């Protein structure tokens, strides 16, 4: 029962493939930067598009803040590139998928570059949980299919921002939009469009529903 409760309180990365099992000791998702799961010669690496790709998570908390960072390099890179510059609040247990996490302007990536993606979540306690996935940037990467990047039932995301926020390909709104209780496809969201200035918890939240 203790193991089940521990797993239920944590999260996983569904895509790209997670580096390793962070639910079993000696690993611990409380350990920065990658839950104590070390890179090895046989580390799983997922082919990822040169301009960015999908990130799909399996979340086990009723709500939490989600941050996605990038570290360029093969061996223990520094996760100094934010792929989600705005405060992203995700509500609901289950799959949450960002279909197009794009690289910030000025970040030049060449064919075959190795890197690692770090996902950090934080909830009501303020404590952070960590997981990592290792990737290789390549033009030969197959993007995650739309029907594989689908939010779970009742799972939605909100950009917490002082004024307005905008998702790529959709209009903005000054009031929270209604959410759907049915499964919705996480489409047309690019982290580069998230507003990074003036992010303050407790101020207005724009609910962004990722629908078909």
CSV table of C-alpha atoms in Angstrom, one decimal:
chain,number,residue,atom,x,y,z
A,1,UNK,CA,0.0,0.0,0.0
A,2,UNK,CA,2.9,2.4,0.8
A,3,UNK,CA,4.4,1.9,-2.7
A,4,UNK,CA,1.0,2.5,-4.3
A,5,UNK,CA,0.4,5.7,-2.3
A,6,UNK,CA,3.9,6.9,-3.2
A,7,UNK,CA,3.4,6.3,-6.9
A,8,UNK,CA,0.0,7.9,-6.8
A,9,UNK,CA,1.5,11.1,-5.4
A,10,UNK,CA,4.1,11.4,-8.1
A,11,UNK,CA,4.1,11.8,-11.9
A,12,UNK,CA,5.6,10.3,-15.1
A,13,UNK,CA,6.7,11.4,-18.5
A,14,UNK,CA,4.9,9.5,-21.2
A,15,UNK,CA,6.7,11.2,-24.2
A,16,UNK,CA,9.6,11.6,-24.7
A,17,UNK,CA,10.4,8.3,-23.0
A,18,UNK,CA,11.4,8.8,-19.4
A,19,UNK,CA,15.0,8.2,-18.5
A,20,UNK,CA,14.3,5.5,-16.1
A,21,UNK,CA,12.1,4.3,-13.2
A,22,UNK,CA,12.0,7.1,-10.7
A,23,UNK,CA,9.3,5.4,-8.5
A,24,UNK,CA,11.7,2.8,-7.1
A,25,UNK,CA,14.5,3.4,-4.6
A,26,UNK,CA,17.2,4.6,-4.6
A,27,UNK,CA,15.6,7.0,-7.0
A,28,UNK,CA,13.3,9.7,-5.7
A,29,UNK,CA,11.3,12.3,-7.5
A,30,UNK,CA,12.2,14.7,-4.7
A,31,UNK,CA,15.8,14.8,-5.9
A,32,UNK,CA,16.9,17.5,-8.3
A,33,UNK,CA,17.6,17.5,-11.2
A,34,UNK,CA,16.5,14.1,-12.4
A,35,UNK,CA,15.1,12.2,-9.5
A,36,UNK,CA,18.4,10.5,-8.9
A,37,UNK,CA,18.1,8.5,-12.1
A,38,UNK,CA,21.6,8.7,-13.6
A,39,UNK,CA,22.5,8.7,-17.3
A,40,UNK,CA,24.3,5.7,-18.5
A,41,UNK,CA,25.8,4.5,-21.8
A,42,UNK,CA,22.5,2.7,-22.4
A,43,UNK,CA,20.3,5.7,-21.5
A,44,UNK,CA,17.1,5.8,-23.6
A,45,UNK,CA,17.1,8.6,-26.1
A,46,UNK,CA,14.0,9.7,-28.1
A,47,UNK,CA,14.4,11.3,-31.5
A,48,UNK,CA,12.9,14.8,-31.2
A,49,UNK,CA,12.2,17.3,-34.0
A,50,UNK,CA,14.8,20.1,-34.5
A,51,UNK,CA,12.3,22.9,-33.7
A,52,UNK,CA,10.7,21.1,-30.7
A,53,UNK,CA,8.1,18.5,-30.1
A,54,UNK,CA,5.4,17.1,-27.8
A,55,UNK,CA,5.7,16.5,-24.1
A,56,UNK,CA,3.1,14.2,-22.6
A,57,UNK,CA,2.8,13.7,-18.8
A,58,UNK,CA,0.9,11.4,-16.5
A,59,UNK,CA,-0.1,13.5,-13.5
A,60,UNK,CA,-1.3,12.1,-10.3
A,61,UNK,CA,-2.2,15.2,-8.3
A,62,UNK,CA,-5.5,17.1,-8.3
A,63,UNK,CA,-3.6,20.1,-9.5
A,64,UNK,CA,-0.1,21.4,-9.8
A,65,UNK,CA,2.3,23.8,-11.5
A,66,UNK,CA,4.3,22.3,-14.4
A,67,UNK,CA,7.6,23.6,-15.7
A,68,UNK,CA,9.5,22.1,-18.7
A,69,UNK,CA,13.3,22.9,-19.1
A,70,UNK,CA,15.9,21.9,-21.6
A,71,UNK,CA,19.6,21.1,-21.1
A,72,UNK,CA,21.8,20.8,-24.2
A,73,UNK,CA,24.5,18.2,-24.1
A,74,UNK,CA,25.1,14.5,-23.6
A,75,UNK,CA,26.5,14.2,-20.1
A,76,UNK,CA,24.6,15.9,-17.2
A,77,UNK,CA,23.7,19.2,-19.0
A,78,UNK,CA,22.5,22.3,-17.1
A,79,UNK,CA,18.8,22.8,-17.5
A,80,UNK,CA,19.1,26.5,-18.2
A,81,UNK,CA,16.6,26.8,-21.1
A,82,UNK,CA,12.9,27.2,-20.1
A,83,UNK,CA,10.4,25.7,-22.6
A,84,UNK,CA,7.4,26.9,-20.5
A,85,UNK,CA,8.3,30.5,-19.5
A,86,UNK,CA,4.9,31.2,-18.0
A,87,UNK,CA,3.4,29.7,-14.9
A,88,UNK,CA,1.3,26.8,-16.1
A,89,UNK,CA,-1.3,25.4,-13.7
A,90,UNK,CA,-2.7,22.0,-14.6
A,91,UNK,CA,-5.9,20.7,-13.0
A,92,UNK,CA,-7.0,17.1,-13.1
A,93,UNK,CA,-5.4,13.6,-12.7
A,94,UNK,CA,-4.3,11.8,-15.8
A,95,UNK,CA,-2.6,12.6,-19.1
A,96,UNK,CA,-1.7,16.2,-20.0
A,97,UNK,CA,-0.1,16.7,-23.4
A,98,UNK,CA,1.6,19.8,-24.9
A,99,UNK,CA,1.8,19.0,-28.6
A,100,UNK,CA,4.3,21.7,-29.7
A,101,UNK,CA,6.8,22.7,-27.1
A,102,UNK,CA,9.0,25.0,-29.2
A,103,UNK,CA,12.5,26.2,-28.6
A,104,UNK,CA,13.0,29.8,-27.6
A,105,UNK,CA,14.3,32.2,-30.2
A,106,UNK,CA,18.1,32.3,-30.4
A,107,UNK,CA,18.6,28.6,-29.4
A,108,UNK,CA,20.3,27.0,-32.4
A,109,UNK,CA,20.1,23.2,-32.6
A,110,UNK,CA,22.0,21.1,-35.2
A,111,UNK,CA,21.3,17.6,-36.5
A,112,UNK,CA,22.2,15.0,-34.0
A,113,UNK,CA,22.5,17.2,-30.9
A,114,UNK,CA,21.9,15.3,-27.7
A,115,UNK,CA,19.9,17.0,-24.9
A,116,UNK,CA,17.7,16.3,-21.9
A,117,UNK,CA,14.3,17.5,-21.0
A,118,UNK,CA,13.5,18.2,-17.3
A,119,UNK,CA,9.9,18.3,-16.1
A,120,UNK,CA,9.3,19.9,-12.7
A,121,UNK,CA,5.9,19.9,-10.9
A,122,UNK,CA,5.0,21.7,-7.7
A,123,UNK,CA,1.8,21.5,-5.7
A,124,UNK,CA,0.1,23.0,-2.6
A,125,UNK,CA,3.1,22.1,-0.3
A,126,UNK,CA,5.5,24.1,-2.5
A,127,UNK,CA,7.8,21.1,-2.8
A,128,UNK,CA,9.0,20.1,-6.2
A,129,UNK,CA,9.1,16.8,-8.0
A,130,UNK,CA,11.5,16.0,-10.9
A,131,UNK,CA,11.8,13.7,-13.9
A,132,UNK,CA,13.9,13.7,-17.0
A,133,UNK,CA,13.8,12.4,-20.5
A,134,UNK,CA,16.8,12.2,-22.9
A,135,UNK,CA,16.5,13.2,-26.5
A,136,UNK,CA,18.4,13.6,-29.8
A,137,UNK,CA,17.4,16.4,-32.1
A,138,UNK,CA,17.0,15.2,-35.6
A,139,UNK,CA,15.1,16.1,-38.8
A,140,UNK,CA,14.2,12.4,-39.0
A,141,UNK,CA,12.1,12.4,-35.8
A,142,UNK,CA,8.4,11.5,-36.2
A,143,UNK,CA,6.2,14.0,-34.3
A,144,UNK,CA,3.8,12.5,-31.8
A,145,UNK,CA,0.5,11.7,-33.6
A,146,UNK,CA,-2.4,14.0,-32.7
A,147,UNK,CA,-4.5,11.0,-31.4
A,148,UNK,CA,-1.6,10.2,-29.1
A,149,UNK,CA,-1.4,13.7,-27.6
A,150,UNK,CA,-4.8,13.9,-25.9
A,151,UNK,CA,-5.6,15.3,-22.5
A,152,UNK,CA,-7.3,13.0,-20.1
A,153,UNK,CA,-10.9,13.5,-19.1
A,154,UNK,CA,-11.2,16.7,-17.1
A,155,UNK,CA,-7.6,17.6,-17.4
A,156,UNK,CA,-7.0,21.3,-18.3
A,157,UNK,CA,-4.2,23.9,-18.2
A,158,UNK,CA,-4.3,27.5,-17.0
A,159,UNK,CA,-1.6,30.1,-17.6
A,160,UNK,CA,-1.4,32.3,-14.5
A,161,UNK,CA,-0.7,35.8,-15.6
A,162,UNK,CA,-1.2,39.3,-14.5
A,163,UNK,CA,-3.0,40.5,-17.6
A,164,UNK,CA,-3.5,38.3,-20.6
A,165,UNK,CA,-2.1,35.1,-22.1
A,166,UNK,CA,-2.3,33.6,-25.5
A,167,UNK,CA,-2.1,30.2,-27.0
A,168,UNK,CA,-0.9,29.8,-30.5
A,169,UNK,CA,-3.7,29.6,-33.1
A,170,UNK,CA,-6.4,30.8,-30.6
A,171,UNK,CA,-7.8,34.0,-29.4
A,172,UNK,CA,-7.3,35.5,-26.0
A,173,UNK,CA,-9.9,36.1,-23.3
A,174,UNK,CA,-10.0,38.2,-20.2
A,175,UNK,CA,-12.1,35.7,-18.3
A,176,UNK,CA,-11.6,32.0,-17.7
A,177,UNK,CA,-13.1,29.9,-20.5
A,178,UNK,CA,-15.3,26.9,-19.6
A,179,UNK,CA,-13.7,23.6,-19.6
A,180,UNK,CA,-15.0,20.3,-20.9
A,181,UNK,CA,-15.4,17.1,-18.9
A,182,UNK,CA,-14.7,15.0,-22.0
A,183,UNK,CA,-11.2,14.1,-23.2
A,184,UNK,CA,-9.8,16.8,-25.3
A,185,UNK,CA,-6.8,16.8,-27.8
A,186,UNK,CA,-3.9,19.0,-26.7
A,187,UNK,CA,-3.4,20.9,-29.9
A,188,UNK,CA,-2.2,24.2,-31.1
A,189,UNK,CA,-0.2,25.1,-28.0
A,190,UNK,CA,3.3,26.4,-28.3
A,191,UNK,CA,5.3,27.4,-25.3
A,192,UNK,CA,6.9,30.3,-27.2
A,193,UNK,CA,3.5,32.0,-27.2
A,194,UNK,CA,3.2,32.0,-23.4
A,195,UNK,CA,3.6,35.4,-21.8
A,196,UNK,CA,6.6,35.3,-19.5
A,197,UNK,CA,6.4,38.8,-18.0
A,198,UNK,CA,4.5,39.6,-14.9
A,199,UNK,CA,3.7,36.1,-13.9
A,200,UNK,CA,2.3,36.2,-10.3
A,201,UNK,CA,0.5,33.4,-8.5
A,202,UNK,CA,-2.9,34.4,-7.2
A,203,UNK,CA,-3.7,36.9,-10.0
A,204,UNK,CA,-6.0,36.3,-12.9
A,205,UNK,CA,-5.8,32.9,-14.6
A,206,UNK,CA,-6.7,32.4,-18.2
A,207,UNK,CA,-8.0,28.9,-18.7
A,208,UNK,CA,-6.6,27.4,-21.9
A,209,UNK,CA,-8.5,24.4,-23.0
A,210,UNK,CA,-6.6,22.3,-25.6
A,211,UNK,CA,-9.3,21.2,-27.9
A,212,UNK,CA,-9.4,19.8,-31.5
